[in-house]
Coordinates of N, CA and C and ligand atoms in Angstrom, one line a residue:
M27 N -102.3 -93.5 -165.2 CA -102.2 -92.6 -166.4 C -100.5 -92.2 -166.2
M28 N -100.3 -92.6 -167.3 CA -98.8 -92.4 -167.2 C -97.9 -91.2 -167.5
L29 N -98.8 -90.5 -167.8 CA -98.4 -89.0 -168.0 C -98.9 -87.9 -166.5
Q30 N -99.8 -88.8 -166.0 CA -99.7 -88.1 -164.5 C -100.7 -86.8 -164.5
L31 N -101.6 -86.7 -165.5 CA -102.4 -85.6 -165.9 C -102.8 -84.8 -164.6
E32 N -102.8 -85.6 -163.2 CA -103.1 -85.0 -162.4 C -102.5 -83.5 -161.8
T33 N -101.6 -83.7 -162.2 CA -100.9 -82.6 -162.0 C -100.5 -81.5 -162.8
I34 N -100.8 -81.7 -163.7 CA -101.2 -80.4 -164.8 C -102.7 -79.7 -164.3
S35 N -102.5 -78.7 -164.2 CA -103.8 -77.9 -163.7 C -104.9 -77.8 -165.0
A36 N -106.2 -77.8 -164.6 CA -106.9 -77.9 -165.7 C -107.1 -76.5 -166.5
E37 N -106.4 -75.8 -165.8 CA -106.4 -74.2 -166.4 C -105.0 -73.8 -167.2
C38 N -104.3 -75.0 -166.9 CA -102.8 -74.9 -167.7 C -103.3 -74.7 -169.3
R39 N -102.7 -73.4 -170.0 CA -102.8 -72.9 -171.3 C -101.2 -73.4 -172.1
S40 N -100.2 -72.9 -171.2 CA -99.1 -72.9 -171.5 C -97.9 -73.9 -170.8
L41 N -97.5 -75.0 -171.5 CA -96.7 -75.9 -170.6 C -95.2 -76.0 -171.2
G42 N -94.3 -75.8 -170.0 CA -93.1 -76.1 -170.5 C -92.6 -77.1 -170.2
I43 N -91.6 -78.1 -171.1 CA -91.2 -79.6 -171.1 C -89.7 -79.3 -170.5
F44 N -89.5 -79.7 -169.7 CA -88.4 -79.6 -169.1 C -87.5 -81.0 -169.1
G45 N -86.8 -81.4 -170.1 CA -86.0 -82.8 -170.1 C -84.5 -82.9 -169.8
G46 N -84.4 -84.1 -168.8 CA -82.8 -84.5 -168.9 C -82.7 -85.7 -168.1
T47 N -81.8 -85.6 -167.6 CA -81.4 -86.9 -167.0 C -81.9 -86.6 -165.5
F48 N -81.2 -85.7 -165.1 CA -81.5 -85.1 -163.6 C -80.9 -86.2 -162.7
D49 N -79.9 -86.5 -162.5 CA -79.1 -87.2 -162.2 C -77.7 -86.4 -161.1
P50 N -78.4 -85.5 -159.9 CA -79.4 -85.2 -159.5 C -79.9 -84.0 -160.2
V51 N -81.1 -83.9 -159.9 CA -81.8 -82.3 -160.2 C -80.9 -81.1 -159.4
H52 N -80.6 -80.0 -159.8 CA -79.9 -79.0 -159.2 C -80.8 -77.3 -159.3
H53 N -80.0 -76.9 -158.2 CA -80.5 -75.4 -158.4 C -80.4 -74.9 -159.5
G54 N -79.1 -75.0 -160.3 CA -79.5 -74.6 -161.6 C -80.7 -74.9 -162.7
H55 N -81.0 -76.2 -162.8 CA -82.5 -76.5 -163.1 C -83.7 -75.5 -162.9
L56 N -83.5 -75.7 -161.4 CA -84.6 -74.9 -160.9 C -84.8 -73.3 -161.2
I57 N -83.9 -73.0 -160.9 CA -83.5 -71.3 -161.1 C -83.8 -70.9 -162.4
L58 N -83.5 -71.6 -163.2 CA -83.8 -71.7 -164.7 C -85.2 -71.8 -165.2
A59 N -85.7 -73.2 -165.0 CA -87.1 -73.4 -164.6 C -87.7 -71.9 -164.4
E60 N -87.6 -71.5 -163.1 CA -88.6 -70.6 -162.9 C -88.5 -69.6 -163.9
R61 N -87.1 -69.0 -163.9 CA -86.9 -67.9 -165.3 C -87.9 -68.3 -166.6
A62 N -87.4 -69.6 -166.8 CA -88.4 -69.8 -168.1 C -90.0 -69.7 -167.8
L63 N -90.6 -69.9 -166.7 CA -91.8 -69.8 -166.7 C -92.2 -68.6 -166.6
E64 N -91.7 -67.8 -166.2 CA -91.6 -66.0 -166.1 C -91.5 -65.3 -167.6
A65 N -90.0 -65.7 -168.0 CA -89.9 -65.1 -169.3 C -90.9 -65.7 -170.2
L66 N -91.4 -66.9 -170.5 CA -92.5 -67.1 -171.7 C -93.9 -67.2 -171.0
A67 N -94.3 -66.6 -169.8 CA -95.5 -66.6 -169.6 C -96.4 -68.3 -169.4
L68 N -95.5 -69.0 -169.0 CA -95.7 -70.4 -169.2 C -96.8 -70.4 -167.5
D69 N -97.6 -71.5 -167.6 CA -98.7 -71.9 -166.4 C -97.9 -72.9 -165.8
Q70 N -97.2 -73.9 -166.3 CA -96.7 -75.0 -165.3 C -95.2 -75.3 -166.2
I71 N -94.5 -76.0 -165.4 CA -93.2 -76.3 -165.9 C -93.4 -77.9 -165.4
L72 N -93.4 -79.0 -166.7 CA -93.1 -80.4 -166.5 C -91.6 -80.8 -166.7
F73 N -91.4 -81.4 -165.7 CA -90.2 -82.2 -165.4 C -90.2 -83.2 -166.0
M74 N -89.3 -83.9 -167.1 CA -89.5 -85.1 -167.8 C -88.2 -85.4 -167.8
P75 N -87.9 -86.3 -166.7 CA -86.7 -87.5 -166.6 C -86.7 -88.7 -167.6
A76 N -85.3 -88.6 -168.3 CA -85.2 -89.3 -169.3 C -85.0 -90.8 -168.8
G77 N -85.8 -91.8 -169.3 CA -85.8 -93.6 -169.2 C -84.1 -93.9 -169.4
I78 N -84.0 -94.0 -170.8 CA -83.2 -94.4 -171.5 C -82.6 -92.8 -171.8
P79 N -81.8 -92.1 -171.5 CA -81.6 -90.8 -172.5 C -80.7 -91.6 -173.7
P80 N -81.1 -90.9 -174.7 CA -80.6 -91.0 -176.1 C -79.4 -90.7 -176.5
H81 N -79.2 -89.5 -175.8 CA -77.5 -89.2 -176.2 C -76.3 -88.6 -174.6
K82 N -76.4 -89.6 -174.0 CA -76.2 -89.1 -172.7 C -75.1 -90.6 -172.4
R83 N -73.9 -89.5 -171.6 CA -72.7 -90.3 -171.0 C -72.4 -91.7 -171.3
G84 N -72.4 -92.2 -172.6 CA -71.6 -93.2 -173.2 C -71.5 -94.5 -172.5
G85 N -72.7 -94.8 -171.9 CA -72.7 -95.7 -171.3 C -72.3 -95.8 -169.4
A86 N -71.7 -94.7 -169.0 CA -71.5 -94.9 -167.4 C -73.0 -95.1 -167.1
A87 N -72.7 -95.7 -165.6 CA -74.0 -96.0 -164.9 C -75.0 -94.5 -164.8
I88 N -76.2 -94.6 -164.7 CA -76.9 -93.3 -164.5 C -78.1 -94.1 -163.1
S89 N -78.4 -93.0 -162.5 CA -79.0 -93.7 -161.0 C -80.2 -94.0 -161.4
P90 N -80.8 -95.4 -160.7 CA -82.2 -95.5 -160.9 C -82.9 -94.5 -161.1
A91 N -84.2 -94.9 -162.0 CA -85.2 -93.9 -162.5 C -85.7 -93.8 -161.0
A92 N -86.1 -94.3 -160.3 CA -87.1 -94.2 -159.0 C -86.1 -93.0 -158.1
D93 N -85.0 -92.9 -158.2 CA -84.4 -92.1 -157.3 C -84.0 -90.7 -157.8
R94 N -83.8 -90.7 -159.2 CA -84.3 -89.0 -160.1 C -85.4 -88.6 -159.8
V95 N -86.5 -89.5 -159.8 CA -88.0 -89.0 -159.8 C -87.9 -88.6 -158.3
A96 N -87.6 -89.2 -157.5 CA -88.0 -88.9 -155.8 C -87.3 -87.8 -155.8
M97 N -85.9 -87.4 -156.0 CA -85.5 -86.2 -155.9 C -86.1 -85.2 -156.7
L98 N -86.5 -85.6 -158.1 CA -87.1 -84.3 -158.5 C -88.4 -83.7 -157.3
K99 N -89.0 -85.0 -157.4 CA -90.2 -84.8 -156.6 C -90.3 -83.7 -155.3
R100 N -88.9 -83.7 -154.5 CA -88.8 -83.1 -153.4 C -88.2 -82.1 -153.7
A101 N -87.4 -81.9 -155.2 CA -87.3 -80.8 -155.6 C -88.2 -79.6 -155.8
V102 N -89.4 -80.1 -156.0 CA -90.8 -79.2 -156.4 C -91.7 -79.1 -155.7
Y103 N -91.8 -79.9 -154.8 CA -92.7 -80.0 -153.6 C -93.2 -79.1 -153.3
G104 N -94.5 -78.8 -153.1 CA -95.0 -77.2 -152.6 C -95.0 -76.2 -154.1
N105 N -94.4 -76.6 -155.0 CA -94.6 -75.7 -155.9 C -95.9 -76.1 -157.1
S106 N -96.9 -75.5 -156.7 CA -98.1 -75.8 -157.8 C -97.6 -75.8 -159.3
R107 N -96.8 -74.9 -159.6 CA -96.6 -74.8 -161.3 C -95.5 -75.5 -161.6
M108 N -94.6 -76.4 -160.7 CA -94.1 -77.5 -161.3 C -94.5 -78.9 -161.4
A109 N -94.1 -79.6 -162.0 CA -94.9 -81.0 -162.2 C -93.5 -81.9 -162.8
V110 N -93.7 -83.5 -162.1 CA -92.9 -83.9 -162.8 C -93.5 -85.3 -163.2
S111 N -93.2 -86.0 -164.6 CA -93.7 -86.7 -165.1 C -93.0 -88.0 -165.0
E112 N -93.3 -89.1 -165.0 CA -92.8 -90.5 -165.1 C -93.1 -91.0 -166.9
Y113 N -93.7 -90.2 -167.3 CA -94.3 -90.9 -168.7 C -93.3 -91.6 -169.3
E114 N -91.8 -91.0 -169.6 CA -90.5 -91.3 -170.3 C -90.0 -92.5 -169.8
I115 N -90.1 -92.4 -168.2 CA -89.4 -93.6 -167.3 C -90.4 -94.5 -167.6
M116 N -91.7 -94.8 -167.8 CA -92.5 -95.9 -167.8 C -92.5 -96.7 -169.1
R117 N -92.1 -95.7 -170.1 CA -92.1 -96.2 -171.6 C -91.2 -97.1 -171.7
S118 N -91.3 -98.2 -172.7 CA -90.1 -99.0 -172.7 C -89.1 -98.6 -174.0
G119 N -88.0 -98.7 -174.1 CA -86.6 -98.3 -175.0 C -86.5 -97.1 -174.8
I120 N -85.9 -96.4 -175.9 CA -85.2 -95.1 -175.7 C -86.7 -94.0 -175.8
S121 N -86.4 -92.9 -174.9 CA -87.1 -91.7 -174.8 C -86.8 -90.7 -175.6
Y122 N -87.4 -90.5 -177.0 CA -87.1 -89.3 -178.0 C -88.1 -88.1 -177.7
T123 N -87.7 -87.0 -177.8 CA -88.5 -85.9 -177.6 C -89.7 -86.0 -178.6
A124 N -89.5 -86.0 -179.8 CA -90.5 -86.0 -180.6 C -91.6 -86.8 -180.2
D125 N -91.3 -88.1 -179.7 CA -92.9 -89.2 -179.2 C -93.3 -88.7 -178.2
T126 N -92.4 -88.1 -177.2 CA -93.0 -87.3 -175.7 C -94.0 -86.2 -176.0
L127 N -93.4 -85.5 -177.0 CA -94.3 -84.3 -177.6 C -95.5 -84.6 -178.2
D128 N -95.6 -85.3 -178.8 CA -96.6 -86.5 -179.8 C -97.9 -86.4 -178.6
Y129 N -97.3 -87.0 -177.6 CA -98.0 -88.0 -176.7 C -98.5 -87.1 -175.6
L130 N -98.1 -85.8 -175.4 CA -98.3 -84.5 -174.6 C -99.4 -84.2 -175.8
H131 N -98.8 -83.8 -177.2 CA -100.3 -83.4 -177.5 C -101.6 -83.8 -177.7
S132 N -101.5 -84.9 -177.8 CA -102.5 -86.1 -177.8 C -103.6 -86.0 -176.4
Q133 N -102.9 -86.0 -175.5 CA -103.5 -85.7 -174.2 C -104.0 -84.2 -173.5
L134 N -103.0 -83.4 -174.2 CA -103.4 -81.9 -174.2 C -103.6 -81.2 -175.2
P135 N -104.6 -81.6 -176.3 CA -104.6 -80.8 -177.5 C -104.6 -79.4 -177.5
T136 N -105.2 -78.9 -176.3 CA -105.2 -77.4 -176.4 C -104.1 -76.2 -175.6
V137 N -103.2 -77.0 -175.2 CA -102.1 -76.8 -174.2 C -101.1 -76.2 -175.3
D138 N -100.4 -75.0 -175.0 CA -99.3 -74.7 -175.8 C -98.1 -75.3 -175.5
L139 N -97.3 -75.9 -176.3 CA -96.1 -77.0 -175.6 C -94.8 -75.8 -175.8
C140 N -94.2 -76.0 -175.0 CA -92.5 -75.0 -174.9 C -91.8 -75.8 -174.0
L141 N -90.4 -76.6 -175.4 CA -89.5 -77.4 -175.0 C -88.4 -76.4 -174.4
I142 N -88.0 -76.6 -172.8 CA -86.7 -76.0 -172.8 C -85.3 -76.8 -172.6
I143 N -84.7 -76.1 -173.3 CA -83.2 -76.9 -173.1 C -82.1 -76.1 -173.0
G144 N -81.1 -76.7 -172.6 CA -79.9 -75.9 -172.2 C -79.4 -75.6 -173.5
A145 N -77.9 -74.8 -173.8 CA -77.4 -74.6 -174.8 C -76.5 -75.6 -175.6
D146 N -76.3 -76.5 -174.8 CA -75.4 -77.5 -174.9 C -76.4 -78.6 -175.8
N147 N -77.6 -78.8 -175.5 CA -78.8 -79.3 -176.1 C -79.1 -78.5 -177.4
A148 N -79.0 -77.5 -177.6 CA -79.4 -76.6 -178.4 C -78.3 -76.9 -179.4
R149 N -77.3 -77.2 -179.3 CA -76.4 -76.7 -180.3 C -76.5 -78.3 -180.9
D150 N -77.1 -79.7 -180.4 CA -76.8 -81.1 -181.0 C -78.3 -80.9 -181.7
F151 N -79.5 -80.1 -181.6 CA -80.6 -80.2 -181.7 C -81.1 -80.9 -183.0
R152 N -80.2 -80.7 -183.8 CA -80.7 -80.7 -185.4 C -80.5 -81.9 -185.4
H153 N -79.5 -82.8 -184.8 CA -79.2 -84.4 -184.6 C -80.2 -85.4 -184.0
W154 N -81.3 -84.3 -183.5 CA -82.0 -85.4 -182.6 C -83.0 -86.0 -183.5
R155 N -83.8 -86.9 -182.8 CA -84.7 -87.6 -183.6 C -85.9 -86.7 -184.4
K156 N -86.5 -86.4 -185.3 CA -87.2 -85.7 -186.2 C -87.3 -84.5 -185.6
P157 N -86.2 -83.6 -185.8 CA -86.1 -82.2 -185.0 C -87.2 -81.1 -185.9
D158 N -87.7 -81.3 -187.0 CA -88.9 -80.8 -187.7 C -90.4 -80.8 -187.1
D159 N -90.9 -82.4 -186.5 CA -91.6 -82.5 -186.0 C -91.6 -81.8 -184.7
I160 N -90.6 -81.9 -183.8 CA -90.5 -81.3 -182.7 C -90.6 -79.7 -182.7
A161 N -90.1 -79.1 -183.7 CA -89.8 -77.7 -183.9 C -91.6 -77.4 -184.7
R162 N -92.3 -78.0 -185.1 CA -93.8 -77.7 -185.4 C -94.6 -78.0 -183.9
R163 N -94.4 -78.9 -183.6 CA -95.2 -79.0 -181.8 C -95.0 -78.4 -180.8
A164 N -93.5 -77.7 -180.8 CA -93.7 -76.7 -179.5 C -92.7 -75.8 -179.7
R165 N -93.1 -74.8 -179.4 CA -91.5 -73.4 -179.1 C -90.5 -74.2 -178.4
I166 N -89.1 -73.3 -178.6 CA -88.0 -73.9 -178.2 C -87.7 -72.7 -177.4
A167 N -87.4 -72.9 -176.0 CA -86.5 -71.8 -175.1 C -85.2 -72.6 -174.9
V168 N -84.3 -71.6 -175.0 CA -83.2 -72.0 -174.7 C -82.5 -71.0 -173.6
L169 N -81.4 -72.2 -173.0 CA -80.8 -71.7 -171.3 C -79.4 -71.7 -172.0
R170 N -78.8 -70.3 -171.6 CA -77.4 -70.0 -171.9 C -76.7 -71.2 -170.9
R171 N -75.7 -71.4 -171.3 CA -75.0 -72.2 -170.2 C -73.3 -72.3 -170.3
P172 N -72.7 -71.8 -169.2 CA -71.5 -71.4 -169.2 C -70.5 -72.3 -169.9
G173 N -69.6 -72.0 -170.7 CA -68.9 -72.7 -171.5 C -69.4 -72.9 -172.9
E174 N -70.5 -72.8 -173.2 CA -71.3 -73.3 -174.7 C -72.0 -71.9 -175.1
T175 N -71.4 -72.0 -176.4 CA -71.7 -71.2 -177.2 C -73.2 -71.4 -177.9
L176 N -74.1 -70.4 -177.7 CA -75.4 -70.5 -178.4 C -75.1 -70.5 -179.8
P177 N -76.2 -71.6 -180.5 CA -76.3 -71.7 -182.0 C -76.7 -70.6 -182.6
T178 N -76.3 -70.2 -183.5 CA -77.2 -68.9 -184.3 C -78.5 -69.3 -184.6
I179 N -78.3 -71.0 -185.3 CA -79.6 -71.2 -185.8 C -79.9 -72.7 -185.3
V180 N -81.2 -72.7 -184.4 CA -81.1 -74.0 -183.4 C -81.9 -74.8 -184.6
F181 N -83.0 -74.5 -185.4 CA -83.3 -75.3 -186.4 C -84.4 -74.4 -187.2
P182 N -84.1 -74.8 -188.6 CA -84.5 -73.7 -189.8 C -86.0 -73.7 -189.2
G183 N -86.4 -72.6 -189.1 CA -88.1 -72.3 -189.1 C -88.7 -72.7 -187.4
A184 N -87.9 -72.8 -186.9 CA -88.3 -73.2 -185.4 C -88.5 -71.8 -184.4
D185 N -89.7 -71.8 -183.6 CA -90.1 -70.9 -182.9 C -89.0 -70.8 -181.6
V186 N -87.6 -70.0 -181.8 CA -86.7 -70.3 -180.6 C -86.6 -68.9 -179.7
M187 N -86.6 -69.0 -178.7 CA -86.3 -68.0 -177.7 C -85.3 -68.3 -176.5
V188 N -84.2 -67.2 -176.3 CA -83.5 -67.6 -175.2 C -83.7 -66.9 -173.9
V189 N -83.8 -67.5 -173.2 CA -84.2 -67.2 -171.6 C -83.5 -66.4 -171.3
D190 N -83.8 -65.0 -171.0 CA -83.0 -64.3 -169.9 C -83.0 -64.8 -168.5
A191 N -81.4 -65.1 -168.3 CA -80.9 -65.6 -167.0 C -79.7 -65.5 -166.7
P192 N -79.3 -65.7 -165.1 CA -78.1 -65.6 -165.1 C -77.5 -66.6 -165.3
L193 N -76.5 -66.9 -165.8 CA -75.2 -68.0 -166.0 C -75.0 -68.7 -165.2
L194 N -75.2 -70.4 -165.0 CA -75.0 -71.0 -163.6 C -74.1 -72.2 -164.1
D195 N -72.9 -72.3 -163.1 CA -71.9 -73.1 -163.7 C -72.0 -73.7 -162.5
I196 N -73.5 -74.8 -163.2 CA -74.0 -75.8 -161.9 C -73.8 -77.5 -162.9
S197 N -73.5 -78.2 -162.8 CA -73.9 -79.7 -163.1 C -74.1 -80.7 -162.4
S198 N -75.0 -81.4 -163.1 CA -75.0 -82.8 -162.0 C -73.8 -83.5 -161.9
T199 N -73.0 -83.6 -163.2 CA -72.1 -84.2 -163.0 C -70.8 -83.9 -161.9
E200 N -70.8 -82.2 -161.7 CA -69.8 -81.9 -160.6 C -70.7 -82.2 -159.1
I201 N -71.6 -82.2 -159.2 CA -72.4 -82.7 -157.8 C -72.1 -84.1 -157.8
R202 N -72.0 -85.0 -158.5 CA -72.0 -86.8 -158.2 C -70.2 -86.7 -157.8
S203 N -69.7 -85.8 -158.5 CA -68.2 -85.9 -158.2 C -67.8 -85.6 -156.5
R204 N -68.8 -84.5 -156.3 CA -68.3 -84.0 -155.0 C -69.0 -84.9 -154.2
A205 N -70.1 -85.7 -154.3 CA -70.8 -86.3 -153.8 C -69.8 -87.1 -153.4
A206 N -69.5 -88.2 -154.6 CA -68.6 -89.1 -154.6 C -67.2 -88.8 -153.4
S207 N -67.0 -87.8 -153.4 CA -65.3 -87.6 -152.9 C -65.6 -87.0 -151.3
G208 N -67.1 -86.8 -150.9 CA -67.3 -86.4 -149.6 C -67.2 -85.5 -149.3
R209 N -67.1 -84.2 -150.6 CA -67.2 -82.6 -150.3 C -68.6 -82.2 -150.6
S210 N -68.8 -81.2 -150.1 CA -70.4 -80.8 -150.0 C -70.9 -80.3 -150.9
I211 N -72.1 -81.0 -151.0 CA -73.0 -80.6 -152.0 C -73.9 -79.3 -151.6
R212 N -74.0 -78.7 -150.5 CA -75.0 -78.0 -149.8 C -75.2 -76.8 -150.7
Y213 N -76.4 -76.5 -150.9 CA -76.6 -75.3 -151.5 C -76.5 -75.3 -153.5
L214 N -75.9 -76.4 -153.5 CA -75.9 -76.8 -155.0 C -77.4 -77.6 -155.5
V215 N -77.8 -78.1 -154.5 CA -79.0 -79.1 -154.5 C -80.0 -78.5 -153.5
P216 N -81.5 -78.5 -153.6 CA -81.9 -78.2 -152.3 C -81.9 -78.9 -151.2
E217 N -82.0 -78.6 -150.2 CA -82.0 -79.8 -148.9 C -82.3 -80.7 -148.6
N218 N -83.4 -81.2 -149.4 CA -84.4 -82.0 -148.9 C -83.7 -83.3 -150.1
V219 N -83.4 -82.6 -150.8 CA -82.2 -83.7 -152.4 C -81.1 -84.1 -151.7
A220 N -80.3 -83.0 -151.0 CA -79.2 -83.5 -150.3 C -79.1 -84.5 -149.2
E221 N -80.3 -84.7 -148.5 CA -80.9 -85.7 -147.4 C -80.7 -86.8 -148.3
Y222 N -81.8 -86.7 -149.3 CA -82.2 -87.9 -150.0 C -80.8 -88.7 -150.5
I223 N -79.6 -87.9 -150.9 CA -78.6 -88.3 -151.8 C -77.8 -88.9 -150.6
A224 N -77.4 -88.5 -149.4 CA -77.2 -88.9 -148.3 C -77.5 -90.3 -147.8
A225 N -78.8 -90.2 -147.5 CA -79.6 -91.1 -146.8 C -79.5 -92.7 -148.0
N226 N -79.3 -92.2 -149.3 CA -79.5 -93.3 -150.1 C -77.9 -93.6 -150.6
A227 N -76.8 -93.0 -150.2 CA -75.6 -93.1 -150.4 C -75.4 -93.6 -152.3
L228 N -76.6 -92.5 -152.7 CA -76.4 -92.4 -154.0 C -75.1 -92.2 -155.0
Y229 N -74.2 -91.7 -154.4 CA -72.9 -91.3 -155.7 C -71.8 -91.7 -154.6
S230 N -71.8 -92.2 -153.6 CA -70.6 -92.6 -153.1 C -70.2 -94.3 -154.1
V231 N -68.7 -94.1 -153.8 CA -68.3 -95.1 -154.7 C -68.0 -96.3 -154.1
Ligands
LIG302 P1 -75.0 -84.0 -166.6 O1 -73.7 -83.0 -166.2 O2 -74.9 -85.2 -165.9 O3 -74.5 -83.8 -168.1 P2 -76.6 -81.7 -166.3 O4 -76.2 -80.8 -165.1 O5 -76.1 -81.3 -167.7 O6 -76.3 -83.0 -166.4 P3 -79.1 -82.7 -167.3 O7 -80.0 -83.7 -166.6 O8 -78.5 -83.4 -168.2 O9 -78.1 -82.0 -166.3 O10 -80.0 -81.0 -167.6 C1 -81.2 -81.4 -168.1 C2 -81.3 -80.0 -169.1 O11 -80.8 -78.7 -168.5 C3 -80.3 -80.0 -170.2 O12 -81.3 -79.4 -171.5 C4 -79.1 -79.1 -169.8 O13 -78.6 -78.7 -170.7 C5 -80.0 -77.9 -168.7 N1 -79.1 -77.7 -168.1 C6 -78.4 -78.4 -167.2 N2 -77.6 -77.5 -166.0 C7 -77.7 -76.2 -166.6 C8 -77.3 -75.0 -166.2 N3 -76.3 -74.7 -165.2 N4 -77.1 -73.9 -167.1 C9 -78.1 -74.1 -168.3 N5 -78.6 -74.7 -168.3 C10 -78.3 -76.3 -167.5

């Protein structure tokens, strides 16, 4: 089963979907996911690493999906309210959120879906594929991000909520660059993720 539904509890009525590249997952993602869980009274959060992200990095190399998934699984290990899906990774072609939400809805028709996005993505949301379909399918939770202004309207008619959480100036880009130059990434990512990065020399040049 591509969605790995066994990681979604049978009691789950409200599911947050947190998409991204997660190259690597960092404590910003995890702290904000936890705040979204609480603020939106979600039962679980499903991290959805993108296979071929449609709007990322203009062609620069992205770590293999297997590594990005392995790091996410380590990061959420032991937390039954957080799960990782390989659905977008196993699909061929570009991953569009609208298609992913359709699939989730078809598999979990009674579950209320909530899409979690950072302020940078909230600003671009209207240019995503089928934003009206996304807005019909899911509530949208927006995370503030340092240096990014929140759009006044994410999309007309969308059910949007801004998550009350600390501003965290952490990015995967900074972590990759620190790792590549041999600087410390300790406390920016969970310890077992830092170990994985070191053991696999993920961002070494
Ligand atoms: P990169 O630096 O490679 O672009 P990233 O740190 O932005 O990566 P992504 O995997 O692209 O991480 O992020 C997934 C989602 O999490 C996106 O919606 C992004 O806006 C959001 N996000 C990531 N880091 C933060 C942060 N520190 N504060 C708020 N939102 C964040």
